mmCIF file of C-alpha atoms and ligand atoms in Angstrom:
data_model
loop_
_atom_site.group_PDB
_atom_site.id
_atom_site.type_symbol
_atom_site.label_atom_id
_atom_site.label_comp_id
_atom_site.label_asym_id
_atom_site.label_seq_id
_atom_site.Cartn_x
_atom_site.Cartn_y
_atom_site.Cartn_z
ATOM 1 C CA MET A 1 -37.930 -81.915 -31.036
ATOM 2 C CA ASP A 2 -41.475 -83.412 -30.671
ATOM 3 C CA ALA A 3 -43.488 -81.813 -27.881
ATOM 4 C CA GLY A 4 -43.648 -84.226 -24.971
ATOM 5 C CA ARG A 5 -40.552 -86.218 -25.958
ATOM 6 C CA LYS A 6 -37.694 -86.097 -23.488
ATOM 7 C CA PRO A 7 -34.644 -84.454 -25.047
ATOM 8 C CA ARG A 8 -32.047 -86.840 -26.486
ATOM 9 C CA VAL A 9 -28.683 -86.262 -24.857
ATOM 10 C CA GLY A 10 -25.242 -86.882 -26.378
ATOM 11 C CA ILE A 11 -22.130 -87.046 -24.216
ATOM 12 C CA ILE A 12 -19.085 -85.859 -26.143
ATOM 13 C CA GLY A 13 -16.142 -87.212 -24.157
ATOM 14 C CA THR A 14 -17.136 -89.841 -21.609
ATOM 15 C CA GLY A 15 -14.613 -89.421 -18.817
ATOM 16 C CA ALA A 16 -15.278 -88.599 -15.166
ATOM 17 C CA ILE A 17 -17.677 -85.697 -15.779
ATOM 18 C CA GLY A 18 -19.279 -87.035 -18.973
ATOM 19 C CA GLY A 19 -19.645 -90.506 -17.489
ATOM 20 C CA PHE A 20 -21.095 -89.331 -14.174
ATOM 21 C CA TYR A 21 -23.668 -86.909 -15.583
ATOM 22 C CA GLY A 22 -24.489 -89.237 -18.488
ATOM 23 C CA VAL A 23 -25.188 -92.150 -16.141
ATOM 24 C CA MET A 24 -27.311 -89.949 -13.855
ATOM 25 C CA LEU A 25 -29.367 -88.681 -16.819
ATOM 26 C CA ALA A 26 -29.793 -92.193 -18.259
ATOM 27 C CA ARG A 27 -30.988 -93.434 -14.867
ATOM 28 C CA ALA A 28 -33.520 -90.573 -14.847
ATOM 29 C CA GLY A 29 -34.968 -91.914 -18.112
ATOM 30 C CA PHE A 30 -33.203 -89.741 -20.693
ATOM 31 C CA ASP A 31 -32.084 -91.299 -23.970
ATOM 32 C CA VAL A 32 -28.321 -90.822 -23.538
ATOM 33 C CA HIS A 33 -25.663 -91.616 -26.172
ATOM 34 C CA PHE A 34 -21.997 -91.686 -25.212
ATOM 35 C CA LEU A 35 -19.025 -90.857 -27.464
ATOM 36 C CA LEU A 36 -15.876 -92.600 -26.260
ATOM 37 C CA ARG A 37 -12.317 -93.012 -27.433
ATOM 38 C CA SER A 38 -9.802 -95.212 -25.539
ATOM 39 C CA GLU A 39 -12.436 -96.802 -23.287
ATOM 40 C CA PHE A 40 -14.927 -97.669 -26.043
ATOM 41 C CA SER A 41 -14.517 -101.471 -26.146
ATOM 42 C CA THR A 42 -14.372 -101.891 -22.374
ATOM 43 C CA VAL A 43 -17.528 -99.818 -21.937
ATOM 44 C CA VAL A 44 -19.336 -101.787 -24.644
ATOM 45 C CA GLU A 45 -18.395 -105.024 -22.856
ATOM 46 C CA GLN A 46 -18.718 -103.964 -19.226
ATOM 47 C CA GLY A 47 -20.905 -100.841 -19.169
ATOM 48 C CA LEU A 48 -20.276 -97.745 -17.064
ATOM 49 C CA GLN A 49 -19.930 -97.979 -13.291
ATOM 50 C CA VAL A 50 -20.202 -95.068 -10.885
ATOM 51 C CA ASN A 51 -18.971 -95.746 -7.383
ATOM 52 C CA SER A 52 -20.575 -92.882 -5.499
ATOM 53 C CA ALA A 53 -20.123 -91.849 -1.888
ATOM 54 C CA GLN A 54 -23.601 -90.310 -2.164
ATOM 55 C CA TYR A 55 -25.625 -92.681 -4.365
ATOM 56 C CA GLY A 56 -23.835 -96.012 -3.836
ATOM 57 C CA ALA A 57 -22.777 -98.309 -6.682
ATOM 58 C CA LEU A 58 -24.549 -97.329 -9.918
ATOM 59 C CA SER A 59 -24.261 -99.255 -13.133
ATOM 60 C CA LEU A 60 -25.382 -98.552 -16.686
ATOM 61 C CA LYS A 61 -25.362 -101.570 -18.983
ATOM 62 C CA PRO A 62 -25.808 -101.764 -21.877
ATOM 63 C CA VAL A 63 -24.443 -98.337 -22.767
ATOM 64 C CA GLN A 64 -25.384 -96.624 -26.043
ATOM 65 C CA ALA A 65 -21.692 -96.187 -26.812
ATOM 66 C CA TYR A 66 -20.023 -94.924 -30.001
ATOM 67 C CA ALA A 67 -16.449 -94.719 -31.184
ATOM 68 C CA SER A 68 -17.454 -92.264 -33.894
ATOM 69 C CA ALA A 69 -19.960 -89.388 -33.877
ATOM 70 C CA GLU A 70 -21.064 -90.429 -37.358
ATOM 71 C CA GLU A 71 -22.908 -93.358 -35.815
ATOM 72 C CA MET A 72 -24.659 -91.292 -33.157
ATOM 73 C CA PRO A 73 -28.282 -90.208 -33.594
ATOM 74 C CA LEU A 74 -28.850 -86.443 -33.738
ATOM 75 C CA CYS A 75 -29.038 -85.113 -30.185
ATOM 76 C CA ASP A 76 -30.995 -82.171 -28.723
ATOM 77 C CA TRP A 77 -28.453 -81.577 -25.977
ATOM 78 C CA LEU A 78 -24.740 -82.276 -26.333
ATOM 79 C CA LEU A 79 -22.816 -82.321 -23.077
ATOM 80 C CA VAL A 80 -19.109 -81.878 -23.714
ATOM 81 C CA GLY A 81 -17.168 -83.733 -20.996
ATOM 82 C CA ALA A 82 -13.738 -83.673 -22.635
ATOM 83 C CA LYS A 83 -10.922 -81.520 -21.297
ATOM 84 C CA THR A 84 -10.774 -78.005 -22.771
ATOM 85 C CA THR A 85 -7.521 -79.015 -24.482
ATOM 86 C CA SER A 86 -9.575 -81.281 -26.814
ATOM 87 C CA ASN A 87 -12.321 -78.832 -27.791
ATOM 88 C CA LEU A 88 -11.171 -77.901 -31.276
ATOM 89 C CA GLN A 89 -10.372 -81.500 -32.120
ATOM 90 C CA LEU A 90 -13.909 -82.451 -31.035
ATOM 91 C CA ALA A 91 -15.708 -79.728 -33.017
ATOM 92 C CA PRO A 92 -16.458 -82.019 -36.016
ATOM 93 C CA ALA A 93 -17.980 -84.630 -33.656
ATOM 94 C CA ILE A 94 -20.149 -81.994 -31.983
ATOM 95 C CA ILE A 95 -21.382 -80.715 -35.338
ATOM 96 C CA GLN A 96 -22.017 -84.262 -36.558
ATOM 97 C CA ALA A 97 -24.101 -85.294 -33.524
ATOM 98 C CA ALA A 98 -26.075 -82.045 -33.199
ATOM 99 C CA ALA A 99 -29.766 -81.796 -34.116
ATOM 100 C CA PRO A 100 -30.435 -78.625 -36.189
ATOM 101 C CA ASP A 101 -31.073 -76.315 -33.195
ATOM 102 C CA ALA A 102 -29.157 -78.330 -30.609
ATOM 103 C CA LYS A 103 -27.825 -76.940 -27.367
ATOM 104 C CA VAL A 104 -24.125 -77.581 -26.814
ATOM 105 C CA LEU A 105 -23.170 -77.421 -23.149
ATOM 106 C CA LEU A 106 -19.480 -77.324 -22.196
ATOM 107 C CA LEU A 107 -19.115 -78.964 -18.773
ATOM 108 C CA GLN A 108 -15.640 -77.546 -18.292
ATOM 109 C CA ASN A 109 -13.528 -75.381 -16.024
ATOM 110 C CA GLY A 110 -11.750 -72.234 -17.142
ATOM 111 C CA LEU A 111 -12.389 -68.885 -18.787
ATOM 112 C CA ASP A 112 -13.438 -68.178 -22.382
ATOM 113 C CA VAL A 113 -13.611 -71.894 -23.159
ATOM 114 C CA GLU A 114 -16.644 -71.341 -25.383
ATOM 115 C CA ASP A 115 -14.928 -68.745 -27.592
ATOM 116 C CA GLY A 116 -12.679 -71.105 -29.557
ATOM 117 C CA LEU A 117 -15.521 -73.508 -30.302
ATOM 118 C CA ARG A 118 -18.009 -70.763 -31.170
ATOM 119 C CA ALA A 119 -15.824 -69.720 -34.067
ATOM 120 C CA VAL A 120 -16.155 -73.155 -35.692
ATOM 121 C CA LEU A 121 -19.750 -74.112 -34.774
ATOM 122 C CA PRO A 122 -22.694 -73.349 -37.070
ATOM 123 C CA GLU A 123 -24.688 -70.272 -36.010
ATOM 124 C CA SER A 124 -27.812 -72.427 -35.565
ATOM 125 C CA LEU A 125 -26.338 -74.141 -32.496
ATOM 126 C CA HIS A 126 -26.822 -72.717 -29.023
ATOM 127 C CA LEU A 127 -23.658 -72.716 -26.925
ATOM 128 C CA LEU A 128 -23.811 -72.829 -23.133
ATOM 129 C CA GLY A 129 -21.284 -73.178 -20.348
ATOM 130 C CA GLY A 130 -21.699 -75.406 -17.290
ATOM 131 C CA LEU A 131 -19.721 -75.172 -14.063
ATOM 132 C CA CYS A 132 -19.605 -78.494 -12.251
ATOM 133 C CA PHE A 133 -19.157 -78.470 -8.481
ATOM 134 C CA ILE A 134 -18.206 -82.078 -8.035
ATOM 135 C CA CYS A 135 -15.321 -84.327 -7.011
ATOM 136 C CA VAL A 136 -15.161 -87.166 -9.514
ATOM 137 C CA HIS A 137 -12.406 -89.060 -11.335
ATOM 138 C CA ARG A 138 -11.839 -92.133 -13.475
ATOM 139 C CA ALA A 139 -10.511 -95.108 -11.544
ATOM 140 C CA GLY A 140 -10.192 -97.305 -14.670
ATOM 141 C CA PRO A 141 -11.901 -97.744 -18.045
ATOM 142 C CA GLY A 142 -15.631 -97.125 -17.528
ATOM 143 C CA GLN A 143 -15.085 -96.845 -13.753
ATOM 144 C CA ILE A 144 -15.978 -93.518 -12.187
ATOM 145 C CA GLU A 145 -15.325 -92.606 -8.565
ATOM 146 C CA HIS A 146 -17.723 -89.966 -7.251
ATOM 147 C CA GLN A 147 -16.364 -88.616 -3.971
ATOM 148 C CA ALA A 148 -18.633 -85.638 -3.250
ATOM 149 C CA LEU A 149 -20.989 -82.889 -4.483
ATOM 150 C CA GLY A 150 -22.614 -82.787 -7.939
ATOM 151 C CA ALA A 151 -24.224 -79.407 -8.716
ATOM 152 C CA VAL A 152 -24.029 -77.870 -12.199
ATOM 153 C CA ASN A 153 -24.584 -74.144 -12.777
ATOM 154 C CA LEU A 154 -25.416 -73.128 -16.335
ATOM 155 C CA GLY A 155 -25.231 -69.952 -18.383
ATOM 156 C CA TYR A 156 -25.953 -69.035 -22.002
ATOM 157 C CA HIS A 157 -22.929 -68.096 -24.108
ATOM 158 C CA SER A 158 -24.078 -67.488 -27.682
ATOM 159 C CA GLY A 159 -26.244 -68.612 -30.543
ATOM 160 C CA PRO A 160 -29.662 -67.948 -32.034
ATOM 161 C CA ALA A 161 -30.978 -66.694 -28.655
ATOM 162 C CA SER A 162 -28.144 -64.197 -28.055
ATOM 163 C CA ALA A 163 -30.367 -61.203 -28.711
ATOM 164 C CA ASP A 164 -33.415 -62.666 -26.970
ATOM 165 C CA PRO A 165 -33.001 -62.771 -23.180
ATOM 166 C CA VAL A 166 -36.349 -64.502 -22.671
ATOM 167 C CA LEU A 167 -35.449 -67.338 -25.049
ATOM 168 C CA SER A 168 -31.886 -67.707 -23.761
ATOM 169 C CA GLN A 169 -33.196 -67.836 -20.185
ATOM 170 C CA ALA A 170 -35.733 -70.504 -21.218
ATOM 171 C CA ILE A 171 -32.972 -72.585 -22.831
ATOM 172 C CA VAL A 172 -30.764 -72.381 -19.763
ATOM 173 C CA GLU A 173 -33.769 -73.301 -17.582
ATOM 174 C CA GLU A 174 -34.374 -76.316 -19.830
ATOM 175 C CA GLY A 175 -30.768 -77.390 -19.309
ATOM 176 C CA ALA A 176 -30.946 -76.927 -15.539
ATOM 177 C CA ALA A 177 -34.194 -78.944 -15.519
ATOM 178 C CA LEU A 178 -32.384 -81.940 -17.092
ATOM 179 C CA PHE A 179 -29.967 -82.082 -14.171
ATOM 180 C CA ARG A 180 -32.698 -81.473 -11.597
ATOM 181 C CA GLU A 181 -34.701 -84.358 -13.066
ATOM 182 C CA ALA A 182 -31.637 -86.499 -12.440
ATOM 183 C CA GLY A 183 -31.715 -85.434 -8.771
ATOM 184 C CA LEU A 184 -28.836 -82.946 -9.025
ATOM 185 C CA ASP A 185 -28.744 -79.284 -8.007
ATOM 186 C CA SER A 186 -28.567 -76.912 -10.944
ATOM 187 C CA LYS A 187 -28.768 -73.120 -11.020
ATOM 188 C CA VAL A 188 -29.203 -70.713 -13.900
ATOM 189 C CA MET A 189 -26.395 -68.149 -14.038
ATOM 190 C CA GLY A 190 -27.373 -64.809 -15.549
ATOM 191 C CA ASN A 191 -23.757 -63.997 -16.351
ATOM 192 C CA LEU A 192 -21.608 -66.885 -17.577
ATOM 193 C CA GLN A 193 -18.332 -64.907 -17.417
ATOM 194 C CA GLN A 194 -18.964 -64.032 -13.762
ATOM 195 C CA ALA A 195 -19.767 -67.692 -13.040
ATOM 196 C CA ARG A 196 -16.550 -68.815 -14.750
ATOM 197 C CA TRP A 197 -14.454 -66.334 -12.722
ATOM 198 C CA GLN A 198 -16.145 -67.553 -9.522
ATOM 199 C CA LYS A 199 -15.235 -71.151 -10.306
ATOM 200 C CA LEU A 200 -11.628 -70.075 -10.941
ATOM 201 C CA VAL A 201 -11.374 -68.909 -7.323
ATOM 202 C CA TRP A 202 -11.075 -72.630 -6.506
ATOM 203 C CA ASN A 203 -9.419 -74.042 -9.619
ATOM 204 C CA VAL A 204 -6.561 -71.525 -9.919
ATOM 205 C CA PRO A 205 -5.024 -72.366 -6.539
ATOM 206 C CA TYR A 206 -5.907 -76.020 -6.043
ATOM 207 C CA ASN A 207 -5.539 -77.442 -9.568
ATOM 208 C CA GLY A 208 -2.097 -75.953 -10.126
ATOM 209 C CA LEU A 209 -0.731 -76.468 -6.624
ATOM 210 C CA SER A 210 -1.767 -80.124 -6.639
ATOM 211 C CA VAL A 211 0.558 -80.623 -9.633
ATOM 212 C CA LEU A 212 3.364 -78.351 -8.480
ATOM 213 C CA LEU A 213 3.458 -79.599 -4.883
ATOM 214 C CA LYS A 214 2.173 -83.110 -5.647
ATOM 215 C CA ALA A 215 -0.362 -82.700 -2.882
ATOM 216 C CA SER A 216 -4.087 -83.322 -2.570
ATOM 217 C CA THR A 217 -6.473 -81.023 -0.703
ATOM 218 C CA THR A 218 -5.916 -82.455 2.805
ATOM 219 C CA PRO A 219 -2.151 -81.789 2.962
ATOM 220 C CA LEU A 220 -2.594 -78.496 1.097
ATOM 221 C CA MET A 221 -5.066 -77.365 3.760
ATOM 222 C CA ALA A 222 -2.901 -78.616 6.640
ATOM 223 C CA ASP A 223 0.313 -76.750 5.877
ATOM 224 C CA PRO A 224 0.637 -73.062 6.859
ATOM 225 C CA ASP A 225 2.627 -72.108 3.748
ATOM 226 C CA SER A 226 0.278 -73.755 1.262
ATOM 227 C CA ARG A 227 -2.748 -72.303 3.121
ATOM 228 C CA GLU A 228 -1.304 -68.802 2.767
ATOM 229 C CA LEU A 229 -0.421 -69.400 -0.873
ATOM 230 C CA ILE A 230 -3.962 -70.635 -1.626
ATOM 231 C CA GLN A 231 -5.472 -67.557 0.025
ATOM 232 C CA ASN A 232 -3.113 -65.224 -1.842
ATOM 233 C CA LEU A 233 -3.932 -66.888 -5.158
ATOM 234 C CA MET A 234 -7.661 -66.649 -4.384
ATOM 235 C CA GLN A 235 -7.235 -62.923 -3.684
ATOM 236 C CA GLU A 236 -5.550 -62.450 -7.051
ATOM 237 C CA VAL A 237 -8.451 -64.195 -8.812
ATOM 238 C CA LEU A 238 -10.813 -61.742 -7.101
ATOM 239 C CA LEU A 239 -8.614 -58.836 -8.273
ATOM 240 C CA GLY A 240 -8.569 -60.123 -11.859
ATOM 241 C CA ALA A 241 -12.322 -60.706 -11.826
ATOM 242 C CA ALA A 242 -12.980 -57.212 -10.459
ATOM 243 C CA ALA A 243 -10.710 -55.650 -13.108
ATOM 244 C CA CYS A 244 -12.850 -57.423 -15.718
ATOM 245 C CA GLY A 245 -16.046 -56.069 -14.150
ATOM 246 C CA HIS A 246 -17.023 -59.105 -12.073
ATOM 247 C CA VAL A 247 -17.063 -58.274 -8.409
ATOM 248 C CA ILE A 248 -16.828 -61.423 -6.305
ATOM 249 C CA PRO A 249 -17.176 -60.808 -2.576
ATOM 250 C CA ASP A 250 -14.260 -61.763 -0.370
ATOM 251 C CA ALA A 251 -16.710 -63.864 1.640
ATOM 252 C CA TYR A 252 -17.139 -66.119 -1.412
ATOM 253 C CA ALA A 253 -13.412 -66.980 -1.394
ATOM 254 C CA GLN A 254 -13.419 -67.442 2.380
ATOM 255 C CA GLN A 255 -16.353 -69.803 2.134
ATOM 256 C CA LEU A 256 -14.678 -71.880 -0.641
ATOM 257 C CA PHE A 257 -11.508 -72.066 1.435
ATOM 258 C CA LYS A 258 -13.438 -73.227 4.500
ATOM 259 C CA SER A 259 -15.566 -75.723 2.594
ATOM 260 C CA THR A 260 -12.401 -77.311 1.155
ATOM 261 C CA GLU A 261 -11.361 -78.152 4.730
ATOM 262 C CA HIS A 262 -14.522 -80.244 5.016
ATOM 263 C CA MET A 263 -14.208 -81.929 1.629
ATOM 264 C CA PRO A 264 -12.948 -85.511 1.449
ATOM 265 C CA ASP A 265 -9.266 -85.611 0.487
ATOM 266 C CA TYR A 266 -9.329 -84.762 -3.225
ATOM 267 C CA TRP A 267 -6.904 -84.689 -6.154
ATOM 268 C CA PRO A 268 -8.080 -82.042 -8.660
ATOM 269 C CA SER A 269 -8.600 -83.126 -12.267
ATOM 270 C CA MET A 270 -5.354 -81.394 -13.336
ATOM 271 C CA TYR A 271 -3.379 -83.746 -11.111
ATOM 272 C CA HIS A 272 -4.967 -86.745 -12.861
ATOM 273 C CA ASP A 273 -3.887 -85.254 -16.190
ATOM 274 C CA PHE A 274 -0.352 -84.809 -14.869
ATOM 275 C CA LEU A 275 -0.292 -88.378 -13.542
ATOM 276 C CA HIS A 276 -1.454 -89.820 -16.863
ATOM 277 C CA GLN A 277 0.829 -87.532 -18.912
ATOM 278 C CA ARG A 278 -2.079 -85.762 -20.586
ATOM 279 C CA PRO A 279 -1.956 -82.066 -21.522
ATOM 280 C CA LEU A 280 -2.822 -79.737 -18.616
ATOM 281 C CA GLU A 281 -5.718 -77.282 -18.966
ATOM 282 C CA LEU A 282 -3.382 -74.298 -18.619
ATOM 283 C CA ALA A 283 -4.843 -72.154 -21.390
ATOM 284 C CA ALA A 284 -8.346 -72.188 -19.876
ATOM 285 C CA ILE A 285 -7.479 -72.056 -16.173
ATOM 286 C CA TYR A 286 -4.414 -69.746 -16.241
ATOM 287 C CA ALA A 287 -3.581 -68.116 -19.577
ATOM 288 C CA ALA A 288 -7.096 -66.862 -20.338
ATOM 289 C CA PRO A 289 -7.759 -65.188 -16.953
ATOM 290 C CA LEU A 290 -4.211 -63.739 -16.903
ATOM 291 C CA ALA A 291 -4.732 -62.293 -20.387
ATOM 292 C CA ALA A 292 -8.186 -60.920 -19.537
ATOM 293 C CA ALA A 293 -6.893 -59.275 -16.356
ATOM 294 C CA ARG A 294 -3.847 -57.854 -18.164
ATOM 295 C CA ALA A 295 -6.061 -56.394 -20.896
ATOM 296 C CA ALA A 296 -7.980 -54.656 -18.088
ATOM 297 C CA GLY A 297 -4.712 -53.245 -16.690
ATOM 298 C CA CYS A 298 -4.331 -55.741 -13.849
ATOM 299 C CA GLU A 299 -1.226 -57.882 -13.285
ATOM 300 C CA LEU A 300 -1.555 -61.033 -11.185
ATOM 301 C CA PRO A 301 2.065 -61.926 -10.310
ATOM 302 C CA LYS A 302 1.466 -64.981 -8.142
ATOM 303 C CA ILE A 303 -0.869 -66.573 -10.684
ATOM 304 C CA GLN A 304 1.621 -65.673 -13.417
ATOM 305 C CA ALA A 305 4.435 -67.436 -11.518
ATOM 306 C CA LEU A 306 2.271 -70.503 -10.939
ATOM 307 C CA TYR A 307 1.338 -70.541 -14.620
ATOM 308 C CA GLN A 308 4.992 -70.347 -15.703
ATOM 309 C CA ALA A 309 5.993 -73.202 -13.404
ATOM 310 C CA LEU A 310 3.078 -75.316 -14.662
ATOM 311 C CA SER A 311 3.931 -74.518 -18.283
ATOM 312 C CA PHE A 312 7.413 -75.918 -17.684
ATOM 313 C CA ILE A 313 5.906 -79.075 -16.167
ATOM 314 C CA ASP A 314 3.383 -79.383 -19.017
ATOM 315 C CA ARG A 315 6.178 -79.236 -21.619
ATOM 316 C CA HIS A 316 8.412 -81.737 -19.814
ATOM 317 C CA HIS A 317 6.100 -84.315 -18.207
ATOM 318 C CA ALA A 318 5.092 -86.314 -21.282
HETATM 319 N N1 NDP B 401 -13.240 -84.281 -12.519
HETATM 320 C C1 NDP B 401 -13.803 -83.348 -11.778
HETATM 321 O O1 NDP B 401 -14.116 -83.568 -10.593
HETATM 322 C C2 NDP B 401 -14.123 -82.011 -12.365
HETATM 323 C C3 NDP B 401 -13.762 -81.690 -13.668
HETATM 324 N N2 NDP B 401 -14.140 -80.469 -14.156
HETATM 325 C C4 NDP B 401 -13.836 -80.123 -15.541
HETATM 326 O O2 NDP B 401 -14.570 -80.995 -16.389
HETATM 327 C C5 NDP B 401 -13.880 -81.213 -17.630
HETATM 328 C C6 NDP B 401 -13.738 -82.708 -17.861
HETATM 329 O O3 NDP B 401 -12.901 -83.242 -16.834
HETATM 330 P P1 NDP B 401 -12.827 -84.788 -16.460
HETATM 331 O O4 NDP B 401 -14.134 -85.429 -16.648
HETATM 332 O O5 NDP B 401 -12.166 -84.859 -15.131
HETATM 333 O O6 NDP B 401 -11.825 -85.320 -17.598
HETATM 334 P P2 NDP B 401 -11.487 -86.823 -18.022
HETATM 335 O O7 NDP B 401 -10.065 -86.812 -18.447
HETATM 336 O O8 NDP B 401 -11.896 -87.791 -16.954
HETATM 337 O O9 NDP B 401 -12.421 -87.077 -19.270
HETATM 338 C C7 NDP B 401 -12.206 -86.536 -20.549
HETATM 339 C C8 NDP B 401 -12.826 -87.494 -21.533
HETATM 340 O O10 NDP B 401 -12.836 -86.901 -22.836
HETATM 341 C C9 NDP B 401 -12.472 -87.921 -23.755
HETATM 342 N N3 NDP B 401 -11.970 -87.380 -25.005
HETATM 343 C C10 NDP B 401 -10.994 -86.465 -25.208
HETATM 344 N N4 NDP B 401 -10.791 -86.277 -26.515
HETATM 345 C C11 NDP B 401 -11.658 -87.088 -27.158
HETATM 346 C C12 NDP B 401 -11.913 -87.380 -28.520
HETATM 347 N N5 NDP B 401 -11.241 -86.762 -29.495
HETATM 348 N N6 NDP B 401 -12.871 -88.277 -28.827
HETATM 349 C C13 NDP B 401 -13.550 -88.905 -27.857
HETATM 350 N N7 NDP B 401 -13.352 -88.689 -26.530
HETATM 351 C C14 NDP B 401 -12.420 -87.798 -26.203
HETATM 352 C C15 NDP B 401 -11.392 -88.698 -23.028
HETATM 353 O O11 NDP B 401 -11.169 -89.945 -23.675
HETATM 354 P P3 NDP B 401 -9.758 -90.734 -23.520
HETATM 355 O O12 NDP B 401 -9.918 -91.616 -22.338
HETATM 356 O O13 NDP B 401 -9.611 -91.499 -24.783
HETATM 357 O O14 NDP B 401 -8.686 -89.702 -23.333
HETATM 358 C C16 NDP B 401 -12.052 -88.817 -21.656
HETATM 359 O O15 NDP B 401 -12.946 -89.890 -21.631
HETATM 360 C C17 NDP B 401 -12.556 -80.443 -17.490
HETATM 361 O O16 NDP B 401 -12.685 -79.161 -18.065
HETATM 362 C C18 NDP B 401 -12.376 -80.308 -15.959
HETATM 363 O O17 NDP B 401 -11.585 -79.191 -15.598
HETATM 364 C C19 NDP B 401 -14.916 -79.594 -13.436
HETATM 365 C C20 NDP B 401 -15.269 -79.883 -12.157
HETATM 366 C C21 NDP B 401 -14.850 -81.067 -11.486
HETATM 367 C C1 KPL B 402 -14.097 -77.119 -6.636
HETATM 368 C C2 KPL B 402 -14.437 -78.543 -6.870
HETATM 369 C C3 KPL B 402 -13.514 -79.467 -6.167
HETATM 370 C C4 KPL B 402 -15.759 -78.818 -6.211
HETATM 371 O O1 KPL B 402 -16.487 -77.682 -6.078
HETATM 372 C C5 KPL B 402 -14.502 -78.744 -8.349
HETATM 373 O O2 KPL B 402 -15.561 -78.602 -8.872
HETATM 374 C C6 KPL B 402 -13.318 -78.939 -9.226
HETATM 375 O O3 KPL B 402 -12.458 -79.790 -8.965
HETATM 376 O O4 KPL B 402 -13.241 -78.257 -10.272
#
């Protein structure tokens, strides 16, 4: 990349997350290119709209939109906004759109989501994980509803800087600076696995229960049984994390629980997948942490039961 030039950003999977962060970066002056699938023609015709409780009505038009990665220019940063269930299918697009030493940032929930992709990406590409603390969903083609929050915490996973902590830290800082330039909070996480476990403290209970109980956060937080279930599931995530060497203080779970009471009523992204008969992110959000905890000698029976019920739903809802 030329010194002084702003990095070129590619969005691989322009849904709620990809669309929101892509629009914010484009508005901050970055050269952003969007890979789309089903919404390609609508977005070419009508642009991308973000209806944000925080920033008001934002619009990006025209959009540098592509139906194929082969037409995209080589990008310095690739932000993957697809669901984890699409990662392997998207690997050729990521490789195609990546500049020679590009940074690939997975803006996704779950554990070990980088591992599957790492195995198929060239060694020259840096791979990072990003945890998005945001409530956002697609309301229609190219239409993104942003209800609350927006921070992204980043950590280095692997690549040419794996053995060089100074370089990997600098790369993660560069990524966090992109988001900060777009007016969003972004922290550097020294330990990506720890950060992923922390995020699971929220996603394990709320994502799955929203599908199983067909309830958004407000009713889930209002009912004594679901409140207890959420707290028990959170405790099991802490146990699993600790067994894997990541101690998360109980106060962290308590604070997430409390802050959910003050969030606007919210349907987690897994519920939107259920509603639209898309595959659920069960491997990343349930199977991977269960397997990691089990390998460390720790069984998590409530999470296991939730996972089994969701697996049934996932197989039968399409
Ligand atoms: N939504 C939220 O508030 C949050 C989501 N997350 C995480 O962020 C990640 C993304 O979630 P979210 O934005 O909600 O998901 P969405 O379903 O809104 O977006 C996924 C996008 O990826 C696209 N896509 C999938 N496969 C391909 C492909 N082969 N080629 C081109 N595009 C493709 C989809 O296109 P198509 O329309 O054609 O299917 C869609 O536009 C998930 O891991 C989720 O858990 C994390 C925090 C909050
Ligand atoms: C936890 C929450 C709602 C906001 O922090 C989120 O990021 C998610 O849905 O994954």
